[in-house]
Short mmCIF file of C-alpha atoms and ligand atoms in Angstrom, two decimals:
data_model
loop_
_atom_site.label_atom_id
_atom_site.label_comp_id
_atom_site.label_asym_id
_atom_site.label_seq_id
_atom_site.Cartn_x
_atom_site.Cartn_y
_atom_site.Cartn_z
CA UNK A 417 0.00 0.00 0.00
CA UNK A 418 1.33 3.42 -0.92
CA UNK A 419 -0.12 5.75 1.66
CA UNK A 420 -0.90 9.24 0.36
CA UNK A 421 -3.51 10.30 2.92
CA UNK A 422 -1.32 11.54 5.76
CA UNK A 423 -3.64 14.41 6.69
CA UNK A 424 -6.17 11.76 7.77
CA UNK A 425 -3.55 10.09 9.93
CA UNK A 426 0.16 9.35 9.67
CA UNK A 427 1.93 6.04 9.86
CA UNK A 428 3.42 5.57 13.32
CA UNK A 429 7.15 6.20 13.66
CA UNK A 430 8.92 3.02 14.92
CA UNK A 431 10.80 5.19 17.46
CA UNK A 432 7.40 6.20 18.85
CA UNK A 433 6.01 2.67 19.16
CA UNK A 434 9.29 1.52 20.74
CA UNK A 435 9.08 4.28 23.36
CA UNK A 436 5.45 3.37 24.14
CA UNK A 437 6.00 -0.37 24.50
CA UNK A 438 7.28 -0.49 28.12
CA UNK A 439 4.28 1.58 29.25
CA UNK A 440 1.90 -0.96 27.76
CA UNK A 441 3.71 -3.74 29.57
CA UNK A 442 5.84 -3.65 32.70
CA UNK A 443 5.48 0.10 33.48
CA UNK A 444 1.73 0.07 34.03
CA UNK A 445 1.57 2.33 37.10
CA UNK A 446 -0.96 5.09 37.51
CA UNK A 447 0.87 8.44 37.57
CA UNK A 448 -1.63 9.81 40.09
CA UNK A 449 -0.81 7.11 42.66
CA UNK A 450 1.64 8.06 45.36
CA UNK A 451 5.11 7.08 46.58
CA UNK A 452 5.80 3.68 45.02
CA UNK A 453 8.25 3.35 42.17
CA UNK A 454 5.82 2.12 39.51
CA UNK A 455 3.69 5.25 39.93
CA UNK A 456 6.72 7.53 40.12
CA UNK A 457 8.07 6.05 36.87
CA UNK A 458 4.77 6.68 35.11
CA UNK A 459 4.65 10.23 36.46
CA UNK A 460 8.20 10.88 35.32
CA UNK A 461 7.39 9.57 31.83
CA UNK A 462 4.31 11.80 31.61
CA UNK A 463 6.26 14.88 32.68
CA UNK A 464 9.07 14.11 30.25
CA UNK A 465 6.51 13.86 27.44
CA UNK A 466 4.93 17.15 28.53
CA UNK A 467 8.36 18.72 28.29
CA UNK A 468 8.78 17.49 24.70
CA UNK A 469 5.38 18.84 23.65
CA UNK A 470 6.19 22.18 25.30
CA UNK A 471 9.57 22.29 23.60
CA UNK A 472 7.96 21.69 20.19
CA UNK A 473 5.66 24.68 20.82
CA UNK A 474 8.24 26.87 22.64
CA UNK A 475 6.05 27.19 25.72
CA UNK A 476 6.22 26.07 29.36
CA UNK A 477 5.46 22.43 30.28
CA UNK A 478 2.80 23.57 32.72
CA UNK A 479 0.94 25.19 29.82
CA UNK A 480 0.21 21.75 28.31
CA UNK A 481 -2.89 19.68 29.19
CA UNK A 482 -3.24 16.17 27.77
CA UNK A 483 -6.54 15.27 26.10
CA UNK A 484 -7.69 12.31 24.01
CA UNK A 485 -7.50 14.02 20.60
CA UNK A 486 -7.70 17.36 18.83
CA UNK A 487 -11.48 17.02 18.67
CA UNK A 488 -11.53 16.96 22.46
CA UNK A 489 -9.10 19.89 22.70
CA UNK A 490 -11.28 21.95 20.35
CA UNK A 491 -14.46 21.06 22.28
CA UNK A 492 -12.70 21.76 25.58
CA UNK A 493 -11.55 25.25 24.59
CA UNK A 494 -14.72 26.38 22.82
CA UNK A 495 -17.20 25.04 25.37
CA UNK A 496 -14.85 25.76 28.28
CA UNK A 497 -14.40 29.45 27.40
CA UNK A 498 -18.04 29.90 26.40
CA UNK A 499 -19.38 28.42 29.62
CA UNK A 500 -16.89 30.09 31.97
CA UNK A 501 -17.15 33.57 30.43
CA UNK A 502 -20.80 33.61 29.36
CA UNK A 503 -21.51 36.56 31.62
CA UNK A 504 -18.89 38.65 29.79
CA UNK A 505 -20.34 38.02 26.35
CA UNK A 506 -21.92 35.44 24.12
CA UNK A 507 -20.26 36.08 20.77
CA UNK A 508 -17.70 33.77 19.15
CA UNK A 509 -15.87 34.20 15.83
CA UNK A 510 -14.55 31.38 13.68
CA UNK A 511 -14.13 30.68 9.96
CA UNK A 512 -16.26 28.75 7.49
CA UNK A 513 -13.52 26.22 6.71
CA UNK A 514 -12.62 25.01 10.20
CA UNK A 515 -12.61 21.30 10.99
CA UNK A 516 -15.98 19.82 11.96
CA UNK A 517 -14.85 19.57 15.57
CA UNK A 518 -14.94 23.39 15.65
CA UNK A 519 -17.98 23.94 13.44
CA UNK A 520 -20.18 21.35 15.16
CA UNK A 521 -19.13 22.64 18.59
CA UNK A 522 -20.08 26.15 17.49
CA UNK A 523 -23.46 24.87 16.32
CA UNK A 524 -23.96 23.23 19.70
CA UNK A 525 -23.07 26.49 21.45
CA UNK A 526 -25.57 28.32 19.21
CA UNK A 527 -28.22 25.93 20.48
CA UNK A 528 -27.32 27.13 23.98
CA UNK A 529 -27.79 30.78 23.05
CA UNK A 530 -24.30 31.80 21.95
CA UNK A 531 -23.92 33.74 18.69
CA UNK A 532 -21.29 32.66 16.21
CA UNK A 533 -19.89 34.60 13.24
CA UNK A 534 -18.47 32.30 10.57
CA UNK A 535 -15.95 34.33 8.57
CA UNK A 536 -15.67 33.94 4.82
CA UNK A 537 -12.23 33.07 3.51
CA UNK A 538 -10.59 34.33 0.31
CA UNK A 539 -10.07 32.27 -2.88
CA UNK A 540 -7.08 30.53 -1.27
CA UNK A 541 -8.82 29.75 2.00
CA UNK A 542 -7.24 32.46 4.15
CA UNK A 543 -9.00 34.55 6.79
CA UNK A 544 -8.39 38.24 6.11
CA UNK A 545 -7.46 40.52 9.01
CA UNK A 546 -9.96 43.17 7.84
CA UNK A 547 -12.80 40.63 7.93
CA UNK A 548 -11.82 39.63 11.46
CA UNK A 549 -11.63 43.27 12.59
CA UNK A 550 -15.11 43.94 11.18
CA UNK A 551 -16.57 40.92 12.98
CA UNK A 552 -15.31 41.79 16.47
CA UNK A 553 -18.06 43.09 18.79
CA UNK A 554 -18.32 44.38 22.33
CA UNK A 555 -19.56 40.98 23.45
CA UNK A 556 -16.98 38.83 21.59
CA UNK A 557 -15.30 36.43 24.02
CA UNK A 558 -13.46 34.00 21.75
CA UNK A 559 -11.92 33.79 18.28
CA UNK A 560 -10.97 30.37 16.87
CA UNK A 561 -9.06 30.27 13.57
CA UNK A 562 -7.20 27.22 12.30
CA UNK A 563 -3.45 27.44 11.65
CA UNK A 564 -3.52 25.20 8.58
CA UNK A 565 -6.41 23.66 6.68
CA UNK A 566 -6.67 19.87 6.50
CA UNK A 567 -8.19 19.74 3.00
CA UNK A 568 -6.38 22.38 0.97
CA UNK A 569 -3.28 22.89 3.12
CA UNK A 570 -3.63 26.69 3.23
CA UNK A 571 -1.96 28.39 6.20
CA UNK A 572 -3.49 31.35 7.97
CA UNK A 573 -1.27 34.15 9.19
CA UNK A 574 -1.99 33.29 12.82
CA UNK A 575 0.80 35.54 14.09
CA UNK A 576 -0.75 38.59 12.41
CA UNK A 577 -4.31 37.74 13.47
CA UNK A 578 -3.43 36.89 17.07
CA UNK A 579 -1.17 39.95 17.48
CA UNK A 580 -3.94 42.24 16.27
CA UNK A 581 -6.45 40.71 18.67
CA UNK A 582 -4.12 40.75 21.67
CA UNK A 583 -2.99 44.35 21.01
CA UNK A 584 -6.44 45.81 20.42
CA UNK A 585 -8.74 43.46 22.34
CA UNK A 586 -6.63 41.81 25.07
CA UNK A 587 -9.69 40.38 26.79
CA UNK A 588 -10.84 38.35 23.79
CA UNK A 589 -9.38 34.85 23.85
CA UNK A 590 -7.67 33.56 20.70
CA UNK A 591 -7.60 29.83 19.95
CA UNK A 592 -5.97 28.08 17.02
CA UNK A 593 -6.35 24.52 15.80
CA UNK A 594 -2.78 23.56 14.85
CA UNK A 595 -3.49 19.86 14.33
CA UNK A 596 -2.25 19.76 10.74
CA UNK A 597 0.86 21.91 10.99
CA UNK A 598 3.00 20.59 13.82
CA UNK A 599 6.24 19.03 12.71
CA UNK A 600 5.83 20.61 9.26
CA UNK A 601 6.30 24.30 10.01
CA UNK A 602 7.73 26.17 12.97
CA UNK A 603 5.16 26.92 15.68
CA UNK A 604 6.74 29.23 18.23
CA UNK A 605 4.31 30.31 20.92
CA UNK A 606 6.88 32.69 22.42
CA UNK A 607 6.26 34.80 19.30
CA UNK A 608 2.64 34.03 18.42
CA UNK A 609 0.36 35.29 21.20
CA UNK A 610 -2.48 32.77 21.02
CA UNK A 611 -4.19 31.87 24.31
CA UNK A 612 -5.08 28.29 23.35
CA UNK A 613 -3.88 25.77 20.78
CA UNK A 614 -5.09 22.25 19.92
CA UNK A 615 -3.00 19.37 18.61
CA UNK A 616 -3.16 15.63 18.02
CA UNK A 617 -0.43 12.96 18.04
CA UNK A 618 -1.70 10.88 15.12
CA UNK A 619 -1.07 13.65 12.60
CA UNK A 620 2.65 13.67 13.43
CA UNK A 621 3.61 9.99 13.42
CA UNK A 622 2.24 9.38 16.94
CA UNK A 623 -0.57 7.15 18.23
CA UNK A 624 -4.30 7.76 17.86
CA UNK A 625 -6.33 8.63 20.94
CA UNK A 626 -4.05 11.27 22.40
CA UNK A 627 -3.90 15.02 21.95
CA UNK A 628 -3.03 18.10 23.89
CA UNK A 629 -4.19 21.59 24.55
CA UNK A 630 -1.94 24.60 25.17
CA UNK A 631 -3.35 27.05 27.72
CA UNK A 632 -1.23 30.17 28.07
CA UNK A 633 -0.29 31.25 31.59
CA UNK A 634 -1.27 34.78 32.43
CA UNK A 635 0.75 37.39 34.32
CA UNK A 636 2.08 36.15 37.69
CA UNK A 637 1.92 32.59 36.34
CA UNK A 638 -1.83 32.39 36.83
CA UNK A 639 -3.69 29.96 34.64
CA UNK A 640 -6.60 30.99 32.46
CA UNK A 641 -9.71 29.45 33.95
CA UNK A 642 -12.10 27.57 31.70
CA UNK A 643 -14.83 25.05 32.49
CA UNK A 644 -13.63 21.45 32.10
CA UNK A 645 -15.40 18.97 29.85
CA UNK A 646 -14.62 16.07 32.19
CA UNK A 647 -15.10 16.33 35.94
CA UNK A 648 -13.72 13.77 38.33
CA UNK A 649 -10.37 13.08 39.97
CA UNK A 650 -8.87 16.50 39.08
CA UNK A 651 -6.01 15.17 37.00
CA UNK A 652 -4.27 17.78 34.84
CA UNK A 653 -4.85 20.38 37.56
CA UNK A 654 -8.58 19.86 37.29
CA UNK A 655 -8.71 20.87 33.63
CA UNK A 656 -9.21 17.30 32.46
CA UNK A 657 -10.10 14.49 34.85
CA UNK A 658 -9.47 10.86 33.99
CA UNK A 659 -6.52 8.52 34.51
CA UNK A 660 -3.74 9.60 32.17
CA UNK A 661 -3.14 7.37 29.16
CA UNK A 662 0.56 6.97 29.94
CA UNK A 663 1.61 4.88 26.92
CA UNK A 664 -0.18 7.29 24.57
CA UNK A 665 1.27 10.33 26.30
CA UNK A 666 4.75 8.81 25.99
CA UNK A 667 3.99 8.26 22.29
CA UNK A 668 2.92 11.87 21.83
CA UNK A 669 6.03 13.02 23.69
CA UNK A 670 8.33 10.96 21.47
CA UNK A 671 6.51 12.15 18.32
CA UNK A 672 6.97 15.77 19.49
CA UNK A 673 10.63 15.18 20.30
CA UNK A 674 11.29 13.68 16.85
CA UNK A 675 9.26 16.45 15.20
CA UNK A 676 11.34 19.13 16.94
CA UNK A 677 14.72 17.56 16.18
CA UNK A 678 13.94 16.81 12.52
CA UNK A 679 11.66 19.75 11.69
CA UNK A 680 13.81 21.24 8.93
CA UNK A 681 14.73 17.89 7.41
CA UNK A 682 11.08 16.77 7.45
CA UNK A 683 9.87 20.01 5.91
CA UNK A 684 12.52 19.86 3.20
CA UNK A 685 11.66 16.26 2.36
CA UNK A 686 7.92 16.97 2.13
CA UNK A 687 8.57 20.03 -0.05
CA UNK A 688 10.86 18.11 -2.38
CA UNK A 689 8.36 15.29 -2.79
CA UNK A 690 5.54 17.75 -3.26
CA UNK A 691 7.40 19.66 -5.95
CA UNK A 692 8.09 16.40 -7.77
CA UNK A 693 4.49 15.21 -7.46
CA UNK A 694 3.13 18.55 -8.70
CA UNK A 695 5.46 18.57 -11.72
CA UNK A 696 4.48 15.00 -12.62
CA UNK A 697 0.78 15.79 -12.26
CA UNK A 698 1.13 18.88 -14.46
CA UNK A 699 2.96 16.83 -17.05
CA UNK A 700 0.35 14.07 -17.18
CA UNK A 701 -2.78 16.19 -16.72
CA UNK A 702 -2.30 19.53 -18.51
CA UNK A 703 -5.72 20.89 -17.49
CA UNK A 704 -5.18 20.19 -13.77
CA UNK A 705 -5.96 23.03 -11.38
CA UNK A 706 -4.49 23.30 -7.87
CA UNK A 707 -6.63 24.49 -4.97
CA UNK A 708 -5.48 26.44 -1.92
CA UNK A 709 -2.64 28.88 -1.49
CA UNK A 710 0.31 28.31 -3.83
CA UNK A 711 2.96 29.33 -1.27
CA UNK A 712 1.46 29.84 2.18
CA UNK A 713 0.68 26.18 2.60
CA UNK A 714 1.41 23.08 4.66
CA UNK A 715 4.34 21.21 3.09
CA UNK A 716 3.23 17.94 1.54
CA UNK A 717 -0.51 18.64 1.26
CA UNK A 718 -1.95 19.27 -2.19
CA UNK A 719 -5.50 19.55 -3.43
CA UNK A 720 -6.27 19.55 -7.12
CA UNK A 721 -9.08 19.32 -9.66
CA UNK A 722 -8.89 17.29 -12.87
CA UNK A 723 -11.87 18.40 -14.97
CA UNK A 724 -14.20 15.57 -16.01
CA UNK A 725 -12.70 12.99 -13.63
CA UNK A 726 -14.95 11.66 -10.87
CA UNK A 727 -12.85 11.52 -7.71
CA UNK A 728 -14.75 8.64 -6.08
CA UNK A 729 -14.40 6.37 -9.09
CA UNK A 730 -10.66 6.98 -9.20
CA UNK A 731 -10.16 6.56 -5.45
CA UNK A 732 -12.12 3.30 -5.47
CA UNK A 733 -10.23 2.11 -8.54
CA UNK A 734 -6.90 2.72 -6.80
CA UNK A 735 -7.92 1.55 -3.35
CA UNK A 736 -6.06 -1.76 -3.16
CA UNK A 737 -2.69 -0.20 -3.77
CA UNK A 738 -3.00 3.52 -3.02
CA UNK A 739 -4.64 5.58 -0.29
CA UNK A 740 -5.74 9.03 -1.44
CA UNK A 741 -8.84 11.00 -0.53
CA UNK A 742 -11.43 13.51 -1.63
CA UNK A 743 -10.84 15.57 1.49
CA UNK A 744 -11.52 15.32 5.19
CA UNK A 745 -12.07 11.87 6.70
CA UNK A 746 -14.52 13.58 9.08
CA UNK A 747 -16.91 14.79 6.33
CA UNK A 748 -16.62 11.87 3.96
CA UNK A 749 -20.30 11.60 3.03
CA UNK A 750 -20.87 15.17 1.96
CA UNK A 751 -19.32 17.42 -0.70
CA UNK A 752 -16.40 19.43 0.64
CA UNK A 753 -17.59 22.65 2.31
CA UNK A 754 -13.98 23.81 2.26
CA UNK A 755 -13.75 23.67 -1.54
CA UNK A 756 -17.21 25.25 -1.74
CA UNK A 757 -16.04 28.14 0.47
CA UNK A 758 -13.10 28.90 -1.84
CA UNK A 759 -15.42 29.07 -4.84
CA UNK A 760 -15.47 25.62 -6.46
CA UNK A 761 -18.81 24.52 -7.90
CA UNK A 762 -20.42 21.12 -7.22
CA UNK A 763 -18.92 19.55 -10.34
CA UNK A 764 -15.43 20.85 -9.61
CA UNK A 765 -15.71 19.46 -6.09
CA UNK A 766 -16.53 16.02 -7.52
CA UNK A 767 -13.40 16.28 -9.67
CA UNK A 768 -11.08 17.14 -6.75
CA UNK A 769 -8.54 15.10 -4.81
CA UNK A 770 -6.35 15.56 -1.77
CA UNK A 771 -2.91 14.01 -1.53
CA UNK A 772 -1.00 14.35 1.71
CA UNK A 773 2.57 13.06 1.88
CA UNK A 774 4.68 11.63 4.68
CA UNK A 775 8.35 11.03 5.44
CA UNK A 776 8.28 7.35 4.39
CA UNK A 777 7.53 8.13 0.73
CA UNK A 778 10.02 8.57 -2.10
CA UNK A 779 10.03 9.55 -5.77
CA UNK A 780 9.73 5.94 -6.97
CA UNK A 781 6.50 5.53 -5.04
CA UNK A 782 5.22 8.78 -6.51
CA UNK A 783 6.13 7.59 -10.03
CA UNK A 784 4.25 4.37 -9.41
CA UNK A 785 1.23 6.30 -8.21
CA UNK A 786 1.26 8.67 -11.20
CA UNK A 787 1.41 5.75 -13.67
CA UNK A 788 -1.58 4.11 -12.00
CA UNK A 789 -3.53 7.34 -11.72
CA UNK A 790 -2.95 7.95 -15.43
CA UNK A 791 -4.09 4.43 -16.28
CA UNK A 792 -7.31 4.84 -14.29
CA UNK A 793 -8.03 8.30 -15.66
CA UNK A 794 -7.53 7.03 -19.23
CA UNK A 795 -9.87 4.13 -18.56
CA UNK A 796 -12.55 6.55 -17.38
CA UNK A 797 -12.16 8.98 -20.26
CA UNK A 798 -12.17 6.45 -23.15
C1 PLP B 1179 -7.61 20.58 11.45
C2 PLP B 1179 -8.06 19.41 12.27
N1 PLP B 1179 -8.56 19.62 13.49
C3 PLP B 1179 -8.98 18.62 14.27
C4 PLP B 1179 -8.92 17.32 13.83
C5 PLP B 1179 -9.40 16.23 14.73
O1 PLP B 1179 -8.31 15.48 15.18
P1 PLP B 1179 -8.52 14.17 16.06
O2 PLP B 1179 -8.62 13.06 15.08
O3 PLP B 1179 -7.28 14.08 16.88
O4 PLP B 1179 -9.72 14.35 16.86
C6 PLP B 1179 -8.42 17.04 12.56
C7 PLP B 1179 -8.40 15.67 12.04
O5 PLP B 1179 -8.45 15.43 10.84
C8 PLP B 1179 -7.97 18.12 11.75
O6 PLP B 1179 -7.48 17.92 10.54
#
């Protein structure tokens, strides 16, 4: 199988599974238990992992809360801020092309009486600062804008957006969903003043079922208060109760450590493969059109339209040997709202594909894919 759907999930790095193994076997202690070695070992492993995640983001370890996935982190921040600060205001701003875990949470909050502004994006899928400025109201409490889009790969200028908000409206919280960008571009939270950030291990060669949430410390080291999703034993300083998933946390920590050490190398590899793939696609399909921003994009993620070619027929035709997709794995049964928001019509959406690369691919595999894609496209067009 040649796996070209790495925005859905990445293959696990063998270094990550090796690091996790002891914590699935002999090191099974509960990090919240006290005094005995097995618990202390688990606690140490959790704190080491927290340190690696913090280092990847250039923040403090005590600004990281472990969750079960980015969906949970997004729910936690949106519902947590909305519920805790509802007396300050009931208005939230997001964009039309966020992941479903943001959009559906916003819909849920609307059902509770919150008001949500869904910002339009431009033809490349970027949120414009002017549009954000115009949407801010007296009663706005939270802005949530994704760092990079999972379907078209477009990056937002989160530094510019967050700096504007924090300079002009310091009491409005700014959240970003960075699930798709970590390990592929630099994310330095000492420079980008977001209050909250969501991430997930399985998009950066880590295990599924583990994510994290960055919560910025305020002046005097005070933590921003938000209402937890899970109440119980007060793990994670009460932000997220539930026994910590130590093996998964260790996996996330190792994935973050590897991502930090090899960031430049990984980025360069994805860019090189992407450039090669794009040139081959252009050569074989002269009327191909690429979607999303041509430069401000996640390395290794491309989205393109081949007029007249039904994406589902091609994907099914290739399925035994190649994994590619029409877009988000979380909205598989409906036409892409992301492509719709950047101006594609229903037919163009049906002719569109997403390919997302990973570090285990090479040019030979891409050649093999292109030959097969060509064969299937020819079969459909005869
Ligand atoms: C941008 C974005 N946010 C959130 C998620 C949800 O991640 P998880 O699978 O960890 O819940 C995804 C997954 O595709 C994503 O691409």
